[in-house]
PDB file of C-alpha atoms in Angstrom:
ATOM      1  CA  MET A 175      44.253  13.086 -24.088  1.00 46.00           C
ATOM      2  CA  SER A 176      41.666  13.936 -26.649  1.00 49.00           C
ATOM      3  CA  VAL A 177      38.483  11.934 -26.934  1.00 48.00           C
ATOM      4  CA  SER A 178      36.812  12.323 -30.333  1.00 54.00           C
ATOM      5  CA  PRO A 179      33.498  14.041 -30.892  1.00 55.00           C
ATOM      6  CA  ALA A 180      31.776  10.850 -32.093  1.00 49.00           C
ATOM      7  CA  LEU A 181      32.508   9.377 -28.736  1.00 47.00           C
ATOM      8  CA  THR A 182      31.497  12.933 -27.127  1.00 54.00           C
ATOM      9  CA  ASP A 183      27.972  12.755 -28.727  1.00 50.00           C
ATOM     10  CA  LEU A 184      27.710   8.971 -27.761  1.00 48.00           C
ATOM     11  CA  SER A 185      28.432   9.602 -23.959  1.00 52.00           C
ATOM     12  CA  ARG A 186      25.671  12.717 -24.214  1.00 55.00           C
ATOM     13  CA  LEU A 187      23.550  10.429 -25.823  1.00 47.00           C
ATOM     14  CA  TYR A 188      23.464   7.943 -23.582  1.00 50.00           C
ATOM     15  CA  GLN A 189      23.702   9.905 -20.221  1.00 54.00           C
ATOM     16  CA  THR A 190      20.377  11.718 -21.879  1.00 61.00           C
ATOM     17  CA  GLU A 191      18.401   8.529 -22.374  1.00 61.00           C
ATOM     18  CA  PHE A 192      19.316   6.989 -18.971  1.00 59.00           C
ATOM     19  CA  VAL A 193      18.351   9.817 -16.921  1.00 62.00           C
ATOM     20  CA  ARG A 194      15.079  10.329 -18.936  1.00 68.00           C
ATOM     21  CA  SER A 195      14.167   6.785 -18.338  1.00 74.00           C
ATOM     22  CA  ALA A 196      15.277   6.784 -14.447  1.00 72.00           C
ATOM     23  CA  ARG A 197      13.015   9.984 -13.987  1.00 78.00           C
ATOM     24  CA  ALA A 198       9.974   8.360 -16.200  1.00 83.00           C
ATOM     25  CA  VAL A 199      10.378   5.410 -14.360  1.00 84.00           C
ATOM     26  CA  GLY A 200      10.541   7.266 -11.032  1.00 86.00           C
ATOM     27  CA  VAL A 201       7.481   9.509 -11.318  1.00 89.00           C
ATOM     28  CA  LEU A 202       5.607   6.349 -12.081  1.00 91.00           C
ATOM     29  CA  TRP A 203       6.809   5.054  -9.011  1.00 92.00           C
ATOM     30  CA  ALA A 204       6.005   8.218  -7.098  1.00 92.00           C
ATOM     31  CA  VAL A 205       2.432   8.166  -8.583  1.00 93.00           C
ATOM     32  CA  CYS A 206       2.077   4.489  -7.734  1.00 94.00           C
ATOM     33  CA  THR A 207       2.823   5.018  -4.219  1.00 94.00           C
ATOM     34  CA  LEU A 208       0.636   8.185  -3.464  1.00 94.00           C
ATOM     35  CA  CYS A 209      -2.460   6.011  -5.103  1.00 94.00           C
ATOM     36  CA  PHE A 210      -1.095   3.283  -2.669  1.00 94.00           C
ATOM     37  CA  ALA A 211      -1.305   5.906   0.277  1.00 94.00           C
ATOM     38  CA  ILE A 212      -4.835   6.417  -0.750  1.00 94.00           C
ATOM     39  CA  ILE A 213      -5.916   2.649  -1.057  1.00 92.00           C
ATOM     40  CA  GLN A 214      -4.281   2.264   2.976  1.00 93.00           C
ATOM     41  CA  VAL A 215      -6.819   4.848   3.877  1.00 93.00           C
ATOM     42  CA  VAL A 216      -9.678   3.510   2.179  1.00 92.00           C
ATOM     43  CA  VAL A 217      -8.690   0.331   3.582  1.00 92.00           C
ATOM     44  CA  LEU A 218      -8.406   1.714   7.528  1.00 91.00           C
ATOM     45  CA  VAL A 219     -12.073   3.078   7.332  1.00 89.00           C
ATOM     46  CA  GLN A 220     -14.313   1.434   5.405  1.00 89.00           C
ATOM     47  CA  PRO A 221     -16.452  -0.814   7.134  1.00 88.00           C
ATOM     48  CA  SER A 222     -16.273  -3.430   4.202  1.00 89.00           C
ATOM     49  CA  TRP A 223     -14.061  -5.881   5.627  1.00 92.00           C
ATOM     50  CA  ILE A 224     -16.587  -8.675   5.928  1.00 91.00           C
ATOM     51  CA  GLY A 225     -20.090  -8.793   5.536  1.00 88.00           C
ATOM     52  CA  THR A 226     -23.431 -11.276   5.276  1.00 86.00           C
ATOM     53  CA  ALA A 227     -23.121 -13.342   2.266  1.00 72.00           C
ATOM     54  CA  ASP A 228     -25.902 -12.720  -0.637  1.00 63.00           C
ATOM     55  CA  THR A 229     -28.367 -15.328   0.124  1.00 53.00           C
ATOM     56  CA  ARG A 230     -31.737 -15.240   0.515  1.00 53.00           C
ATOM     57  CA  TYR A 231     -33.198 -16.466   3.569  1.00 48.00           C
ATOM     58  CA  GLN A 232     -36.010 -19.221   3.844  1.00 46.00           C
ATOM     59  CA  GLY A 233     -36.161 -20.706   7.121  1.00 46.00           C
ATOM     60  CA  VAL A 234     -38.484 -20.049  10.078  1.00 46.00           C
ATOM     61  CA  GLY A 235     -38.764 -16.457  11.950  1.00 47.00           C
ATOM     62  CA  PRO A 236     -37.188 -13.242  11.564  1.00 53.00           C
ATOM     63  CA  ALA A 237     -34.065 -12.960   9.210  1.00 56.00           C
ATOM     64  CA  PRO A 238     -30.776 -12.726  10.443  1.00 62.00           C
ATOM     65  CA  PRO A 239     -29.478  -9.203  10.039  1.00 74.00           C
ATOM     66  CA  SER A 240     -27.968  -7.940   7.168  1.00 83.00           C
ATOM     67  CA  GLY A 241     -24.982  -5.687   6.835  1.00 87.00           C
ATOM     68  CA  THR A 242     -21.154  -5.576   6.579  1.00 90.00           C
ATOM     69  CA  LEU A 243     -18.032  -4.564   9.154  1.00 90.00           C
ATOM     70  CA  GLY A 244     -15.091  -2.949   9.607  1.00 89.00           C
ATOM     71  CA  LEU A 245     -12.224  -2.269  11.816  1.00 91.00           C
ATOM     72  CA  PHE A 246     -13.968   0.887  13.611  1.00 89.00           C
ATOM     73  CA  GLU A 247     -17.911   0.119  12.897  1.00 87.00           C
ATOM     74  CA  VAL A 248     -20.336  -2.340  12.237  1.00 87.00           C
ATOM     75  CA  CYS A 249     -23.075  -1.140   9.736  1.00 86.00           C
ATOM     76  CA  VAL A 250     -26.389  -3.252   9.585  1.00 85.00           C
ATOM     77  CA  GLU A 251     -29.257  -2.922   6.865  1.00 81.00           C
ATOM     78  CA  SER A 252     -32.458  -1.056   8.010  1.00 74.00           C
ATOM     79  CA  ASP A 253     -35.775   0.118   6.413  1.00 69.00           C
ATOM     80  CA  TRP A 254     -34.257   3.305   5.695  1.00 74.00           C
ATOM     81  CA  PRO A 255     -31.667   3.727   2.455  1.00 71.00           C
ATOM     82  CA  VAL A 256     -28.628   4.633   4.645  1.00 75.00           C
ATOM     83  CA  PRO A 257     -27.696   1.692   7.150  1.00 75.00           C
ATOM     84  CA  ASP A 258     -27.618   1.635  11.102  1.00 79.00           C
ATOM     85  CA  CYS A 259     -24.249   1.940  11.839  1.00 80.00           C
ATOM     86  CA  ARG A 260     -22.614   1.740  15.278  1.00 80.00           C
ATOM     87  CA  GLY A 261     -18.737   2.927  15.782  1.00 75.00           C
ATOM     88  CA  GLY A 262     -17.022   5.117  13.713  1.00 71.00           C
ATOM     89  CA  LEU A 263     -13.361   6.208  12.741  1.00 71.00           C
ATOM     90  CA  SER A 264     -13.994   9.845  14.759  1.00 70.00           C
ATOM     91  CA  SER A 265     -14.060   8.112  17.940  1.00 68.00           C
ATOM     92  CA  LEU A 266     -10.579   6.809  17.140  1.00 70.00           C
ATOM     93  CA  SER A 267     -12.058   3.721  19.177  1.00 80.00           C
ATOM     94  CA  PRO A 268     -11.704  -0.126  16.753  1.00 85.00           C
ATOM     95  CA  LEU A 269     -14.073  -2.583  17.881  1.00 86.00           C
ATOM     96  CA  PRO A 270     -12.354  -4.576  20.731  1.00 85.00           C
ATOM     97  CA  SER A 271     -12.222  -7.272  18.597  1.00 86.00           C
ATOM     98  CA  PHE A 272     -10.150  -5.864  16.041  1.00 90.00           C
ATOM     99  CA  GLN A 273      -7.757  -3.671  18.163  1.00 90.00           C
ATOM    100  CA  SER A 274      -4.627  -5.365  17.175  1.00 92.00           C
ATOM    101  CA  VAL A 275      -5.651  -5.279  13.187  1.00 93.00           C
ATOM    102  CA  ALA A 276      -6.450  -1.650  13.323  1.00 92.00           C
ATOM    103  CA  VAL A 277      -2.804  -0.677  15.212  1.00 93.00           C
ATOM    104  CA  LEU A 278      -1.291  -2.681  12.744  1.00 95.00           C
ATOM    105  CA  VAL A 279      -2.922  -1.031   9.600  1.00 95.00           C
ATOM    106  CA  GLY A 280      -2.296   2.361  11.284  1.00 94.00           C
ATOM    107  CA  VAL A 281       1.390   1.406  11.552  1.00 96.00           C
ATOM    108  CA  SER A 282       1.075   0.756   7.896  1.00 96.00           C
ATOM    109  CA  LEU A 283      -0.777   3.536   7.099  1.00 95.00           C
ATOM    110  CA  TRP A 284       1.850   5.881   8.645  1.00 96.00           C
ATOM    111  CA  ALA A 285       4.705   4.332   7.004  1.00 96.00           C
ATOM    112  CA  VAL A 286       3.461   4.647   3.824  1.00 95.00           C
ATOM    113  CA  TRP A 287       2.532   8.026   4.210  1.00 95.00           C
ATOM    114  CA  THR A 288       5.680   9.262   5.557  1.00 95.00           C
ATOM    115  CA  SER A 289       7.225   7.411   2.115  1.00 94.00           C
ATOM    116  CA  VAL A 290       5.067  10.065   0.182  1.00 93.00           C
ATOM    117  CA  LEU A 291       6.465  13.049   2.560  1.00 94.00           C
ATOM    118  CA  CYS A 292       9.846  11.746   1.865  1.00 91.00           C
ATOM    119  CA  LEU A 293       9.639  12.715  -1.731  1.00 90.00           C
ATOM    120  CA  CYS A 294      10.093  16.152  -0.876  1.00 89.00           C
ATOM    121  CA  LEU A 295      14.066  15.138   0.554  1.00 86.00           C
ATOM    122  CA  PHE A 296      14.791  14.788  -3.874  1.00 83.00           C
ATOM    123  CA  ARG A 297      15.629  18.737  -3.566  1.00 86.00           C
ATOM    124  CA  PHE A 298      17.907  18.130  -0.249  1.00 85.00           C
ATOM    125  CA  CYS A 299      19.271  14.631  -0.430  1.00 83.00           C
ATOM    126  CA  SER A 300      20.680  12.321  -2.931  1.00 85.00           C
ATOM    127  CA  ALA A 301      18.079  10.241  -5.021  1.00 84.00           C
ATOM    128  CA  ALA A 302      19.289   6.968  -4.086  1.00 86.00           C
ATOM    129  CA  THR A 303      19.244   7.814  -0.127  1.00 89.00           C
ATOM    130  CA  VAL A 304      15.603   9.063  -0.721  1.00 90.00           C
ATOM    131  CA  TYR A 305      14.262   5.784  -3.074  1.00 91.00           C
ATOM    132  CA  LYS A 306      16.252   3.605   0.043  1.00 92.00           C
ATOM    133  CA  ILE A 307      14.260   5.232   2.485  1.00 93.00           C
ATOM    134  CA  CYS A 308      10.878   4.815   0.798  1.00 94.00           C
ATOM    135  CA  ALA A 309      11.699   1.274  -0.147  1.00 95.00           C
ATOM    136  CA  TRP A 310      12.550   0.327   3.377  1.00 96.00           C
ATOM    137  CA  LEU A 311       9.203   2.316   4.699  1.00 96.00           C
ATOM    138  CA  GLN A 312       7.015   0.514   2.130  1.00 96.00           C
ATOM    139  CA  LEU A 313       8.515  -2.743   3.040  1.00 96.00           C
ATOM    140  CA  THR A 314       7.444  -1.851   6.632  1.00 96.00           C
ATOM    141  CA  ALA A 315       3.720  -0.827   5.472  1.00 96.00           C
ATOM    142  CA  GLY A 316       3.731  -4.145   3.681  1.00 95.00           C
ATOM    143  CA  PHE A 317       4.737  -6.446   6.410  1.00 96.00           C
ATOM    144  CA  CYS A 318       2.200  -4.279   9.228  1.00 96.00           C
ATOM    145  CA  LEU A 319      -0.485  -4.774   6.307  1.00 95.00           C
ATOM    146  CA  ALA A 320       0.403  -8.690   6.185  1.00 96.00           C
ATOM    147  CA  LEU A 321       0.035  -9.456   9.874  1.00 96.00           C
ATOM    148  CA  ALA A 322      -3.196  -7.535  10.011  1.00 95.00           C
ATOM    149  CA  CYS A 323      -4.364  -9.755   6.999  1.00 94.00           C
ATOM    150  CA  LEU A 324      -3.443 -12.733   8.982  1.00 94.00           C
ATOM    151  CA  LEU A 325      -4.763 -11.668  12.585  1.00 93.00           C
ATOM    152  CA  PHE A 326      -8.035 -10.363  11.034  1.00 93.00           C
ATOM    153  CA  PRO A 327      -9.799 -14.144  10.361  1.00 92.00           C
ATOM    154  CA  ASP A 328      -8.296 -15.107  13.906  1.00 90.00           C
ATOM    155  CA  SER A 329     -10.385 -12.365  15.349  1.00 88.00           C
ATOM    156  CA  TRP A 330     -13.622 -13.789  13.951  1.00 89.00           C
ATOM    157  CA  GLU A 331     -14.657 -15.158  17.012  1.00 86.00           C
ATOM    158  CA  SER A 332     -16.239 -11.933  18.623  1.00 85.00           C
ATOM    159  CA  PRO A 333     -19.525 -10.822  19.800  1.00 86.00           C
ATOM    160  CA  GLU A 334     -19.934  -8.595  16.696  1.00 85.00           C
ATOM    161  CA  MET A 335     -19.218 -11.155  14.037  1.00 88.00           C
ATOM    162  CA  ARG A 336     -21.589 -13.745  15.943  1.00 87.00           C
ATOM    163  CA  ALA A 337     -24.040 -10.795  16.300  1.00 86.00           C
ATOM    164  CA  LEU A 338     -23.956 -10.145  12.229  1.00 87.00           C
ATOM    165  CA  CYS A 339     -22.604 -13.562  11.017  1.00 86.00           C
ATOM    166  CA  GLY A 340     -24.263 -16.381  12.997  1.00 83.00           C
ATOM    167  CA  ASP A 341     -23.182 -18.963  15.808  1.00 83.00           C
ATOM    168  CA  SER A 342     -20.998 -20.768  13.824  1.00 84.00           C
ATOM    169  CA  VAL A 343     -18.548 -18.008  13.782  1.00 87.00           C
ATOM    170  CA  GLY A 344     -14.953 -19.288  14.487  1.00 86.00           C
ATOM    171  CA  SER A 345     -11.532 -18.294  14.123  1.00 86.00           C
ATOM    172  CA  PHE A 346     -10.798 -18.581  10.103  1.00 86.00           C
ATOM    173  CA  SER A 347     -14.641 -19.472  10.075  1.00 87.00           C
ATOM    174  CA  PRO A 348     -17.090 -16.569   8.823  1.00 87.00           C
ATOM    175  CA  GLY A 349     -20.135 -18.233   9.371  1.00 84.00           C
ATOM    176  CA  ASN A 350     -22.644 -16.705   7.283  1.00 86.00           C
ATOM    177  CA  CYS A 351     -20.739 -13.942   6.287  1.00 89.00           C
ATOM    178  CA  SER A 352     -17.750 -13.555   3.575  1.00 89.00           C
ATOM    179  CA  VAL A 353     -14.971 -11.546   3.153  1.00 91.00           C
ATOM    180  CA  HIS A 354     -15.452  -7.972   1.205  1.00 91.00           C
ATOM    181  CA  TRP A 355     -13.676  -5.990  -0.864  1.00 92.00           C
ATOM    182  CA  ALA A 356     -12.018  -3.966   1.713  1.00 92.00           C
ATOM    183  CA  TYR A 357     -10.107  -7.105   2.837  1.00 94.00           C
ATOM    184  CA  ILE A 358      -9.244  -7.781  -0.640  1.00 94.00           C
ATOM    185  CA  LEU A 359      -7.992  -4.507  -1.485  1.00 94.00           C
ATOM    186  CA  ALA A 360      -5.943  -4.547   1.774  1.00 94.00           C
ATOM    187  CA  ILE A 361      -4.193  -7.978   0.295  1.00 95.00           C
ATOM    188  CA  LEU A 362      -3.741  -6.398  -2.700  1.00 95.00           C
ATOM    189  CA  GLY A 363      -1.782  -3.748  -0.827  1.00 94.00           C
ATOM    190  CA  ILE A 364       0.411  -6.001   0.196  1.00 95.00           C
ATOM    191  CA  LEU A 365       1.560  -7.504  -3.086  1.00 95.00           C
ATOM    192  CA  ASP A 366       1.270  -3.357  -4.054  1.00 94.00           C
ATOM    193  CA  ALA A 367       3.963  -2.527  -1.478  1.00 95.00           C
ATOM    194  CA  ALA A 368       6.389  -5.379  -2.392  1.00 95.00           C
ATOM    195  CA  ILE A 369       6.693  -3.993  -5.582  1.00 95.00           C
ATOM    196  CA  LEU A 370       7.225  -0.449  -5.031  1.00 95.00           C
ATOM    197  CA  ALA A 371       9.862  -1.610  -2.698  1.00 95.00           C
ATOM    198  CA  THR A 372      11.543  -3.329  -4.956  1.00 94.00           C
ATOM    199  CA  LEU A 373      11.415  -0.745  -7.819  1.00 93.00           C
ATOM    200  CA  ALA A 374      12.133   1.464  -5.201  1.00 93.00           C
ATOM    201  CA  PHE A 375      15.959  -0.448  -4.223  1.00 92.00           C
ATOM    202  CA  VAL A 376      16.189  -1.010  -7.982  1.00 89.00           C
ATOM    203  CA  LEU A 377      15.918   3.066  -8.674  1.00 87.00           C
ATOM    204  CA  ALA A 378      18.363   3.619  -5.921  1.00 86.00           C
ATOM    205  CA  ASN A 379      20.884   1.273  -7.153  1.00 85.00           C
ATOM    206  CA  ARG A 380      20.463   2.615 -10.816  1.00 77.00           C
ATOM    207  CA  GLN A 381      20.991   6.560  -9.361  1.00 71.00           C
ATOM    208  CA  ASP A 382      25.193   4.682  -9.111  1.00 57.00           C
ATOM    209  CA  ALA A 383      24.971   3.382 -12.736  1.00 59.00           C
ATOM    210  CA  LEU A 384      23.179   5.656 -14.649  1.00 54.00           C
ATOM    211  CA  LEU A 385      25.968   5.551 -17.550  1.00 42.00           C
ATOM    212  CA  PRO A 386      27.297   2.399 -19.205  1.00 48.00           C
ATOM    213  CA  PRO A 387      31.185   1.305 -18.865  1.00 49.00           C
ATOM    214  CA  ASP A 388      31.604   2.927 -22.169  1.00 47.00           C
ATOM    215  CA  ALA A 389      30.282   6.157 -21.872  1.00 42.00           C
ATOM    216  CA  LYS A 390      31.758   6.495 -18.087  1.00 43.00           C
ATOM    217  CA  ASP A 391      35.473   6.239 -19.750  1.00 45.00           C
ATOM    218  CA  VAL A 392      34.850   8.906 -22.022  1.00 38.00           C
ATOM    219  CA  THR A 393      33.179  10.844 -19.360  1.00 35.00           C
ATOM    220  CA  THR A 394      36.522  10.440 -17.256  1.00 37.00           C
ATOM    221  CA  GLY A 395      38.664  10.957 -20.677  1.00 42.00           C
ATOM    222  CA  LEU A 396      36.928  14.682 -20.593  1.00 33.00           C
ATOM    223  CA  LEU A 397      37.762  15.536 -17.284  1.00 32.00           C
ATOM    224  CA  MET A 398      41.033  14.488 -17.630  1.00 38.00           C
ATOM    225  CA  SER A 399      41.859  16.511 -21.192  1.00 44.00           C
ATOM    226  CA  ALA A 400      39.898  19.484 -19.550  1.00 38.00           C
TER     227      ALA A 400
END
């Protein structure tokens, strides 16, 4: 069985274009996965999940404290340029009210960094298998992060929150405080995990269909005629 040179060139052209586009998207996906892993570290360690609102105190008596709060420490502004912080990641002990949230964020962090390490498997396993493993890990990271973002407002009725945000604090009611950038970054991380996992599944399915049907028939003819 013979194949015309034009069809052979067309097959090679399709193969080259498909492989190049798949590799380009795969590299972009890998870079975004690494960025997501770094964002997870920032979300875990930063004491900026919630903080006092930027309002001017006009009441009688001493002004209420001003500061921010995270999963591991509470920082209150002082007369010094550096805020006075209590707790910290070095003790590996989250604030008592946010232990469940910290565990979920920690599991999410483990899952996404495991997916980053799995990128080394491209040298030993098929690309489709690696993409699927990373996709499931990223889905796990996003699910745990979503649970953490839901449980965090439910844990606001705590001594640390009352000391910083006043007695009007309750579940899903921050009192005199408002959510800060670390909590918003965690919510954006959920969307990021969903997009990365979906893209990984698409790339995994595409590895089995890099060539269009016509080019596959030409390649099959070339193998039979060899």
